[in-house]
PDB file of C-alpha atoms in Angstrom:
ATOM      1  CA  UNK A   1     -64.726  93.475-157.155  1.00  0.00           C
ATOM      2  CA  UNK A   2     -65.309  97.025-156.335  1.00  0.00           C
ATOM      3  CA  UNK A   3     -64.955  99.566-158.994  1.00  0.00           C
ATOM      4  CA  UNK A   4     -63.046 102.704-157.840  1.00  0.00           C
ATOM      5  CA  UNK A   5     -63.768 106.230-159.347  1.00  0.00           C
ATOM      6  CA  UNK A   6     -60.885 108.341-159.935  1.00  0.00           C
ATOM      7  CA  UNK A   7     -58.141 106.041-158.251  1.00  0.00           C
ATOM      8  CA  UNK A   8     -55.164 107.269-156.291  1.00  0.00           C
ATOM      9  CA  UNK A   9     -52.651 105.274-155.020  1.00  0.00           C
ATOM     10  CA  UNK A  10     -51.609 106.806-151.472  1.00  0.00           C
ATOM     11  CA  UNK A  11     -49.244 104.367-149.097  1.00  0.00           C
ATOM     12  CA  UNK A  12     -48.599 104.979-145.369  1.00  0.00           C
ATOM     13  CA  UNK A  13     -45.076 104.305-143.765  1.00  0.00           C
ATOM     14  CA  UNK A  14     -45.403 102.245-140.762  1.00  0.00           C
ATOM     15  CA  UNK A  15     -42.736 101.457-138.185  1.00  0.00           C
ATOM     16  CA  UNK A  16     -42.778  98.267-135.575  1.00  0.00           C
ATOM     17  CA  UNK A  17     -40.505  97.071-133.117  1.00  0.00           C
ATOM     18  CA  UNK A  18     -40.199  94.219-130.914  1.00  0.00           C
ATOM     19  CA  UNK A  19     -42.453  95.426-128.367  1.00  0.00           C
ATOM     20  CA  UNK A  20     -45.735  95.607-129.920  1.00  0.00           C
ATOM     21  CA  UNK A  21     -45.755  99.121-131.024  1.00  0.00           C
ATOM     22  CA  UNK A  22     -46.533 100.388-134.071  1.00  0.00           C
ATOM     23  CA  UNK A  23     -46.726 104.189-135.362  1.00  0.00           C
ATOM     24  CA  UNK A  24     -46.473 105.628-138.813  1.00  0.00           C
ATOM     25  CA  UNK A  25     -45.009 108.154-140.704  1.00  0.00           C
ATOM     26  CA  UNK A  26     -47.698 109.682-142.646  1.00  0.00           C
ATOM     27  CA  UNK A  27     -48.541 108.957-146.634  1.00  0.00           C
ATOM     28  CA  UNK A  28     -47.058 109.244-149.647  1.00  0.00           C
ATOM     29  CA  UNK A  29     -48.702 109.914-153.057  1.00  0.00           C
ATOM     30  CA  UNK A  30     -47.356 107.655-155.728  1.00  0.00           C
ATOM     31  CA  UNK A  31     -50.435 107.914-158.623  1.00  0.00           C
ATOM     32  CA  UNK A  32     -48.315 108.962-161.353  1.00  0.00           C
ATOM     33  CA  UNK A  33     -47.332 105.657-162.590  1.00  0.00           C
ATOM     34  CA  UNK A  34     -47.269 103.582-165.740  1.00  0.00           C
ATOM     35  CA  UNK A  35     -47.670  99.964-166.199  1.00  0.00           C
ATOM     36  CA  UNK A  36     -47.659 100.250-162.572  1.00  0.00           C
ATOM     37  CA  UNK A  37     -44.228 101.243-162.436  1.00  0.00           C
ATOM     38  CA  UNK A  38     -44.304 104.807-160.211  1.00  0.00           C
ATOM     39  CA  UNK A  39     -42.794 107.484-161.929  1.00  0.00           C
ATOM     40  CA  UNK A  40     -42.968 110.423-159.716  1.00  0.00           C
ATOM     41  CA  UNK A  41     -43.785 110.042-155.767  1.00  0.00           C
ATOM     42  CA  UNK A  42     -44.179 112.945-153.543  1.00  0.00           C
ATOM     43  CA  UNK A  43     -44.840 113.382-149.786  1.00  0.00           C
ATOM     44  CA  UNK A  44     -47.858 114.972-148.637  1.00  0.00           C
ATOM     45  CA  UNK A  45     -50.434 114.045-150.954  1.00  0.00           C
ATOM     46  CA  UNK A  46     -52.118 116.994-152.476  1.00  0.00           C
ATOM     47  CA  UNK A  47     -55.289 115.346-152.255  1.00  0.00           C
ATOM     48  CA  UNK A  48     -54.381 113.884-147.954  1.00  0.00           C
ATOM     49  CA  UNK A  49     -56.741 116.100-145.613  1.00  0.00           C
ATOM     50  CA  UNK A  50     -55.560 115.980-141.843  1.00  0.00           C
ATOM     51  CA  UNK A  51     -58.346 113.448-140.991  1.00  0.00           C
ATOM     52  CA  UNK A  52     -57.778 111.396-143.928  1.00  0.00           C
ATOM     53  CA  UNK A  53     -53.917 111.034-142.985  1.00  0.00           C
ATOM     54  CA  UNK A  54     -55.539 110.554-139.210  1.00  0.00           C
ATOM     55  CA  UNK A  55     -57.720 107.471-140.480  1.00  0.00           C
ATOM     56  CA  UNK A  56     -55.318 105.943-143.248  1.00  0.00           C
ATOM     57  CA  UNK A  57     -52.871 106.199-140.108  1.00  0.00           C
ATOM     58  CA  UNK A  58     -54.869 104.408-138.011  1.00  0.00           C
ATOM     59  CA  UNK A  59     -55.924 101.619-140.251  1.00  0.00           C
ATOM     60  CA  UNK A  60     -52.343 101.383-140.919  1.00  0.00           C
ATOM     61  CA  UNK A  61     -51.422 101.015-137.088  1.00  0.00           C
ATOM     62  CA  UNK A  62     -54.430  98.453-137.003  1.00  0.00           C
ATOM     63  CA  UNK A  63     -52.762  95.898-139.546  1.00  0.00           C
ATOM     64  CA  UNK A  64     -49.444  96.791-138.255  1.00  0.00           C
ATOM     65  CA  UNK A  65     -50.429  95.580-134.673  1.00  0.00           C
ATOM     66  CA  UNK A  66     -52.284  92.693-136.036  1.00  0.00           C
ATOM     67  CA  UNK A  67     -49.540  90.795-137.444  1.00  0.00           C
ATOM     68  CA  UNK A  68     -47.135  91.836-134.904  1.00  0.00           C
ATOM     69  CA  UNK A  69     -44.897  93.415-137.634  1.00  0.00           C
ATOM     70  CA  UNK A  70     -41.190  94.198-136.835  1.00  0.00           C
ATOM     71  CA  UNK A  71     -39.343  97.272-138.730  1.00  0.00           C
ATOM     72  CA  UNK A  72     -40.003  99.393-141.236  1.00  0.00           C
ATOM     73  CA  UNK A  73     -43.207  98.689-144.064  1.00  0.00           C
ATOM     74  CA  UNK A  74     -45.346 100.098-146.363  1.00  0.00           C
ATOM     75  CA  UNK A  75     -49.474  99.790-146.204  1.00  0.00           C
ATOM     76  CA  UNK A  76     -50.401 100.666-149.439  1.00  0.00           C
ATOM     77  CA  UNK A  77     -54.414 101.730-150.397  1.00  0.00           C
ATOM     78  CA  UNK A  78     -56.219 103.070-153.305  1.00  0.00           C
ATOM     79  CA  UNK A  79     -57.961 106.012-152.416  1.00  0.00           C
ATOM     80  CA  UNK A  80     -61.376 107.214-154.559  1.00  0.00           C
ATOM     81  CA  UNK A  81     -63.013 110.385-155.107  1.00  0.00           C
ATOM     82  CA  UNK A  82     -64.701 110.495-152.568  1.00  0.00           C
ATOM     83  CA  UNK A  83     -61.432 110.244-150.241  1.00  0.00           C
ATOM     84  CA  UNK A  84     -62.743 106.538-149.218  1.00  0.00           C
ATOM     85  CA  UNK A  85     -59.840 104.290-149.093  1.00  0.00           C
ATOM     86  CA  UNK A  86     -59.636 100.462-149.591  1.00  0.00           C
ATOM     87  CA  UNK A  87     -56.151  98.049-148.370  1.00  0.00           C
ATOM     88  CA  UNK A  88     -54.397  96.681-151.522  1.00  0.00           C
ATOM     89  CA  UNK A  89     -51.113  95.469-150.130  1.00  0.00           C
ATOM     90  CA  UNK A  90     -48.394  95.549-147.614  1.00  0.00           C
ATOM     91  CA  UNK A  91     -44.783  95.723-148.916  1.00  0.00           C
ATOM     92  CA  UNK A  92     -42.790  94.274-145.523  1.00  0.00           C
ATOM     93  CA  UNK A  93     -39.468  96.174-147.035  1.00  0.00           C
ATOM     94  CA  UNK A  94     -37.990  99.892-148.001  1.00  0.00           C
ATOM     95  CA  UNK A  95     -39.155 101.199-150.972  1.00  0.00           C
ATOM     96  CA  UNK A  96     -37.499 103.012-152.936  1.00  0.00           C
ATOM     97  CA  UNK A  97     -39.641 105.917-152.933  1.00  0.00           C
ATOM     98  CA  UNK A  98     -38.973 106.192-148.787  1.00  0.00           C
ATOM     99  CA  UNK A  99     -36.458 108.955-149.524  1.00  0.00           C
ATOM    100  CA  UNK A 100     -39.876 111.549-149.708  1.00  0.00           C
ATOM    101  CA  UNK A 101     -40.625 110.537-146.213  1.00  0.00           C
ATOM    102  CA  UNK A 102     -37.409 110.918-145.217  1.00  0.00           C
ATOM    103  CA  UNK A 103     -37.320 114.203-146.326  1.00  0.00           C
ATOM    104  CA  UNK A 104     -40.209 115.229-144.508  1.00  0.00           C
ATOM    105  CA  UNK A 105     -40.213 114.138-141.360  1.00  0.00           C
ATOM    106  CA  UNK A 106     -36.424 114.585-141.095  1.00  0.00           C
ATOM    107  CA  UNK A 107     -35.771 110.913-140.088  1.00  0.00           C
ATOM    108  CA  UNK A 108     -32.757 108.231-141.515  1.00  0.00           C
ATOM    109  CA  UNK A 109     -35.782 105.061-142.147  1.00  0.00           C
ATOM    110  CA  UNK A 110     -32.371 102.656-143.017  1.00  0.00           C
ATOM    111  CA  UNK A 111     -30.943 103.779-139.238  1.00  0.00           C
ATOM    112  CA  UNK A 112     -34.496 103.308-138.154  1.00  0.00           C
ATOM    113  CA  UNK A 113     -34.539  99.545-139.836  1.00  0.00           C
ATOM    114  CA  UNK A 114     -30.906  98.582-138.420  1.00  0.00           C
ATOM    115  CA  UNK A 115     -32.188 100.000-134.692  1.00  0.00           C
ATOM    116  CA  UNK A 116     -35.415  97.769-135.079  1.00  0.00           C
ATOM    117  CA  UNK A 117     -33.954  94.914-136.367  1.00  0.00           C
ATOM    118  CA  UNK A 118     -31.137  95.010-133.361  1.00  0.00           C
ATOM    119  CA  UNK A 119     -34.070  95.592-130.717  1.00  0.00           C
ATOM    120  CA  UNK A 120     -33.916  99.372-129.877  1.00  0.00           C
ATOM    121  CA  UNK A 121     -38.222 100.435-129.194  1.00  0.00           C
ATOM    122  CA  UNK A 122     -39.685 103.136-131.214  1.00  0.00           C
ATOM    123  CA  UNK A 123     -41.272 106.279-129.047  1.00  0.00           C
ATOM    124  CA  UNK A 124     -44.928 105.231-130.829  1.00  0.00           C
ATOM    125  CA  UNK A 125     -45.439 108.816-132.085  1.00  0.00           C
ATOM    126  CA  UNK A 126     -46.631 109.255-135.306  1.00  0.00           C
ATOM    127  CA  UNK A 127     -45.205 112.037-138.034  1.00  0.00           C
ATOM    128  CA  UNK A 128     -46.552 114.413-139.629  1.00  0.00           C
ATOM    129  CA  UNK A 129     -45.006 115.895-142.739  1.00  0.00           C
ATOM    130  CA  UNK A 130     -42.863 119.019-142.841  1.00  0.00           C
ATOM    131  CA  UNK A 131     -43.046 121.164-145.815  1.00  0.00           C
ATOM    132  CA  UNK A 132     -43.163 119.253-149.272  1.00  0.00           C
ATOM    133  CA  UNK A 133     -40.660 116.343-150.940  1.00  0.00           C
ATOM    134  CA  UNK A 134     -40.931 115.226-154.305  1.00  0.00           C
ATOM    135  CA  UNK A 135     -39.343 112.270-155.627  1.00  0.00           C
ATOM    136  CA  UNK A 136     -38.063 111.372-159.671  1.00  0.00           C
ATOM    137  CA  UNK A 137     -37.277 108.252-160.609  1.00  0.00           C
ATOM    138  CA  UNK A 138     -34.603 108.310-163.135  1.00  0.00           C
ATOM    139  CA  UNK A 139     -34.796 105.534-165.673  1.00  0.00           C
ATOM    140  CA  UNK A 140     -32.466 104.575-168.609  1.00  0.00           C
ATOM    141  CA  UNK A 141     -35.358 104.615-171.353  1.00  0.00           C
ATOM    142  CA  UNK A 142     -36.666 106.507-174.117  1.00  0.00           C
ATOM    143  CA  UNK A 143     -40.484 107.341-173.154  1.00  0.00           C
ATOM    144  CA  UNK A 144     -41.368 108.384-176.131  1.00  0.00           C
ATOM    145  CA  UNK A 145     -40.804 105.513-177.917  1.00  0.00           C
ATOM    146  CA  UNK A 146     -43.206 102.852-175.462  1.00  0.00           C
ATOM    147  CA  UNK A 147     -40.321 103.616-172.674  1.00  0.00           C
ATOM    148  CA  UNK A 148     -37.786 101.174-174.549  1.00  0.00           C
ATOM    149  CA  UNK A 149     -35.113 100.547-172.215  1.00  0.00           C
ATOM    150  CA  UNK A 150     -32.255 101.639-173.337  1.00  0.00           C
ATOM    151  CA  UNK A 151     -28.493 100.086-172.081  1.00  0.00           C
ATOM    152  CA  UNK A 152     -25.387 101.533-172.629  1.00  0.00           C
ATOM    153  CA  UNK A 153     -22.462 103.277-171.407  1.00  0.00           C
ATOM    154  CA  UNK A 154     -23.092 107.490-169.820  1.00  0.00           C
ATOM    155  CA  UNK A 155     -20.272 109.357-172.009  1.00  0.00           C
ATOM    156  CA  UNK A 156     -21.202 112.640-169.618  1.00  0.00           C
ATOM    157  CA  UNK A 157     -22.592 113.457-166.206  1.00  0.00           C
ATOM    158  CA  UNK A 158     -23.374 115.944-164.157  1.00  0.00           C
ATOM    159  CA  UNK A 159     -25.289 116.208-161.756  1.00  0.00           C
ATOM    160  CA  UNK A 160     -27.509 118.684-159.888  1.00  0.00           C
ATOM    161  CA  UNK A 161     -27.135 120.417-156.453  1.00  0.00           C
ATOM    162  CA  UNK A 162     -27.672 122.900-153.388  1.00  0.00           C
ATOM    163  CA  UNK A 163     -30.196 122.898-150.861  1.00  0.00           C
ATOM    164  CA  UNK A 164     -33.106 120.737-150.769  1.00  0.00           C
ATOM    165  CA  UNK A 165     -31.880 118.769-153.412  1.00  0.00           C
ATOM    166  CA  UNK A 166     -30.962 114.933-153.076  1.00  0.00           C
ATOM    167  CA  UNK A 167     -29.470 112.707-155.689  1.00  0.00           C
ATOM    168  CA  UNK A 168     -29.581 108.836-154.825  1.00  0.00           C
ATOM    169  CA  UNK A 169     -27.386 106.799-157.428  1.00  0.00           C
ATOM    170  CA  UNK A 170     -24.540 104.879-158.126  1.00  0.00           C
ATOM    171  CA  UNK A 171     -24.024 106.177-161.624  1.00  0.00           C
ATOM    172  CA  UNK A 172     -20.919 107.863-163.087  1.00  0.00           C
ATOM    173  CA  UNK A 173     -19.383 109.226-166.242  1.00  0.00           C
ATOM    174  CA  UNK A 174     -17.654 106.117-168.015  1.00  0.00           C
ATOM    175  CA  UNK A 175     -20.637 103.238-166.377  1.00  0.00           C
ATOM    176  CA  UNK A 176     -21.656 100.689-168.247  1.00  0.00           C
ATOM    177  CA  UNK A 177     -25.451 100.293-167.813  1.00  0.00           C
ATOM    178  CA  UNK A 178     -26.226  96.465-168.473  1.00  0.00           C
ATOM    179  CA  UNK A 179     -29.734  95.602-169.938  1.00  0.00           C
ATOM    180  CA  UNK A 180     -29.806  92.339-167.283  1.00  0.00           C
ATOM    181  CA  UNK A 181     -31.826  94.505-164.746  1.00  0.00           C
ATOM    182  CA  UNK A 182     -34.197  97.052-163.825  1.00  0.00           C
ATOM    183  CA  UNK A 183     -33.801 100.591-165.796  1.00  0.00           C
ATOM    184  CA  UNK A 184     -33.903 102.908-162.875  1.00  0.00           C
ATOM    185  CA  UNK A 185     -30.552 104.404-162.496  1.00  0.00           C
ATOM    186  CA  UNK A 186     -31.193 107.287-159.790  1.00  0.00           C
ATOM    187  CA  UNK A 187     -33.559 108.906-157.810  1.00  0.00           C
ATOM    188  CA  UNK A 188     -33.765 112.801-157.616  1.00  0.00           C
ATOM    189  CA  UNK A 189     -35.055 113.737-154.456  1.00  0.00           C
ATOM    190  CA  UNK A 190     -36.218 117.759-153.340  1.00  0.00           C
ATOM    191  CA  UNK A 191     -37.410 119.225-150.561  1.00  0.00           C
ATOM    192  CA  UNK A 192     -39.399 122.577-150.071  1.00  0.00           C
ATOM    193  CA  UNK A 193     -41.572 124.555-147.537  1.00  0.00           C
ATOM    194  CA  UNK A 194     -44.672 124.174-149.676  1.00  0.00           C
ATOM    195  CA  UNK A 195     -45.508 121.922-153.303  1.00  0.00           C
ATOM    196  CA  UNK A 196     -45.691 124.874-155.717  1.00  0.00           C
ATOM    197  CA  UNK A 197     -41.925 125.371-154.300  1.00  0.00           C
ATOM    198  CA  UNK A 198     -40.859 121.900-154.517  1.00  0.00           C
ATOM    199  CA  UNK A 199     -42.312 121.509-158.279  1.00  0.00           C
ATOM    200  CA  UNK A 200     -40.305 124.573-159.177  1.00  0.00           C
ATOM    201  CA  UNK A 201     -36.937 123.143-157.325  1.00  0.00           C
ATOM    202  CA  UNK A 202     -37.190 119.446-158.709  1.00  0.00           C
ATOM    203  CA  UNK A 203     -38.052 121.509-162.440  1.00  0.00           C
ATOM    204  CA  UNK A 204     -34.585 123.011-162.279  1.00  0.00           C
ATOM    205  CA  UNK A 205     -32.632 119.861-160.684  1.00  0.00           C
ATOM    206  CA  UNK A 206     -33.725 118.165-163.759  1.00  0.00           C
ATOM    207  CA  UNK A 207     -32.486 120.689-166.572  1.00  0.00           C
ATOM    208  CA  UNK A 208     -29.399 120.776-164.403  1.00  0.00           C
ATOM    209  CA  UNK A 209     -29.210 117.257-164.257  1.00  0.00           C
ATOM    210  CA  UNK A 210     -26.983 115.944-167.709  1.00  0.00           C
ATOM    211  CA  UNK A 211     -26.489 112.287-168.862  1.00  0.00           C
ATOM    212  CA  UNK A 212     -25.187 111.700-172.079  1.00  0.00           C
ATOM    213  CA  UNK A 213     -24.476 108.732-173.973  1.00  0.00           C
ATOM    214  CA  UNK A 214     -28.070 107.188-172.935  1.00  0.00           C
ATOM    215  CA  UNK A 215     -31.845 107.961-173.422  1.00  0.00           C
ATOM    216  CA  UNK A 216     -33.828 108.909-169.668  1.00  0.00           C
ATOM    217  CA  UNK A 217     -37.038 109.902-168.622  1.00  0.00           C
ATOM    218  CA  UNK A 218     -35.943 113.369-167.435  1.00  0.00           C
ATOM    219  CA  UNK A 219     -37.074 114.843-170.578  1.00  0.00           C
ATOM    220  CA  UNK A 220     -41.065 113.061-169.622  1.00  0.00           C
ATOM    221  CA  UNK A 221     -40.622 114.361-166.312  1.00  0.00           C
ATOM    222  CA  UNK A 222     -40.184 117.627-167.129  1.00  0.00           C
ATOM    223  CA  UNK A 223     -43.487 117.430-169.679  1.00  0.00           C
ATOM    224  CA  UNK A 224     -45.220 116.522-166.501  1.00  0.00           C
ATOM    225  CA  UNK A 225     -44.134 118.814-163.925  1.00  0.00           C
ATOM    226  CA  UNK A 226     -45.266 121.814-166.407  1.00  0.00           C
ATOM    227  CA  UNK A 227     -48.419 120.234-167.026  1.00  0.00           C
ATOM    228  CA  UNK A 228     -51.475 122.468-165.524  1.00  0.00           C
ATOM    229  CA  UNK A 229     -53.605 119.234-163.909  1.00  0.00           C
ATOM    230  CA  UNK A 230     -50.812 118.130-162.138  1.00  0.00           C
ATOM    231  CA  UNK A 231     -49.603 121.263-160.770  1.00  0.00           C
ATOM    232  CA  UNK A 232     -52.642 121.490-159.625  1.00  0.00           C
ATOM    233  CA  UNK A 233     -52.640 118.235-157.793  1.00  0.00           C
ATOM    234  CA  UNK A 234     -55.637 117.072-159.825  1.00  0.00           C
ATOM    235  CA  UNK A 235     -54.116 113.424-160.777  1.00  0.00           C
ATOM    236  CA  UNK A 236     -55.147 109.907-160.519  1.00  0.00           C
ATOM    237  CA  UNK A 237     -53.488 106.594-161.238  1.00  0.00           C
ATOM    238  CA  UNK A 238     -55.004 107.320-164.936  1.00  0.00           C
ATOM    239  CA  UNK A 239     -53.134 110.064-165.366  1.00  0.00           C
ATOM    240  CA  UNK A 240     -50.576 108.959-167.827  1.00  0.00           C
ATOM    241  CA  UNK A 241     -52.992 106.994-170.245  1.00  0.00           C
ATOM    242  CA  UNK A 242     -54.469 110.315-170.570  1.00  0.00           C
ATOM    243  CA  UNK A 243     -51.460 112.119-170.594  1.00  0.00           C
ATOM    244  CA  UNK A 244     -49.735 113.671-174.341  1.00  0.00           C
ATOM    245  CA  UNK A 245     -46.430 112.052-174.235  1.00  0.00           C
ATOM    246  CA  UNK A 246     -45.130 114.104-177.060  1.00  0.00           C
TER     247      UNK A 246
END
């Protein structure tokens, strides 16, 4: 098996209908990740040139069309240092990072699954991003204590807002957060003309963001968003092992 230098993992939206067409709707970075669980996702890469996104789009397109896919999918690749970049899988569903493409390319991917899945052809363009989203997941855990999930019931919550800014949950002050499924209990979504922007918006959503009654990873996500390498865009799929927790 082929050893990878300086791994990122970098996923392309695709989009098929019942026609034979296939187009996609540009990458999303998703290296900051532990245990393989993503963390933080963001939409363009910082490390995506405009013939990388051109070729990754392509192969995309290429397995697409191959398998005659129908609706809306992810083609996932590691990418190395080099920016050479090597299929891993295809996830045939929404993700729940698609919210940062969303954001970017101004376009509703559920409407755009419904209208595929009832028939309706796609135009076959492919998007390019506009301006920068970044995506939090919020989990119920404490991360500095091995990320132990922790279950219980949010005493207070409040949650952040204004333009830009996108909060995807079904969380409220009083819920009861059982410990019979996964720990992710939002997403926090932001938009911005450029990344440096978007790092600084998604910084404040989280200080403004308040649950109480259970541990979350808001506190690790804010450790990483002021952390120099990463501002900087310099990040692999390593980064966390690396990374000073505390």
């Amino acid at each position: 098996e082929k050893y990878i230098e300086e791994p990122r993992h970098i996923e392309i939206q695709i989009a098929g209908d019942q026609y034979g067409k296939v187009c996609h709707l540009s990458e999303r970075d998703c290296s900051i990740q532990r245990r393989h669980q993503k963390l933080i996702e963001e939409a363009p890469s910082p490390f995506v040139t405009e013939e990388l996104r051109k070729e990754m789009g392509e192969a995309a397109i290429k397995a697409g069309t191959a398998i005659q896919y129908e609706g809306v999918g992810t083609v996932e690749f590691l990418v190395d240092k080099h920016r050479n970049f090597y299929f891993m899988e295809m996830n045939t569903r929404i993700q729940v990072e698609h919210p940062v493409t969303e954001e970017v390319i101004n376009h509703d991917l559920i409407m755009e699954q419904i209208k595929l899945a009832a028939g309706v052809p796609i135009t076959g363009m492919n998007y390019l991003p506009q301006g920068h989203s970044m995506e939090c997941r919020i989990n119920a855990e404490d991360p500095f204590n091995n990320f132990l999930p922790w279950p219980g019931k949010i005493e207070t919550l409040h949650t952040p807002g204004g333009h830009g800014i996108r909060v995807d949950s079904h969380i409220y002050a009083g819920y009861q957060i059982p410990s019979n499924y996964d720990s992710m209990i939002a997403k926090l979504i932001v938009w911005a003309n450029t990344r440096e922007e978007a790092i600084k918006k998604m910084h404040r959503a989280l200080t403004e963001y308040t649950i109480e009654g259970v541990r979350t990873t808001i506190p690790l996500h804010l450790k990483i968003l002021e952390d120099e390498q990463f501002q900087k865009g310099n990040f692999t799929t390593k980064f966390m092992e690396d990374f000073d927790i505390n």
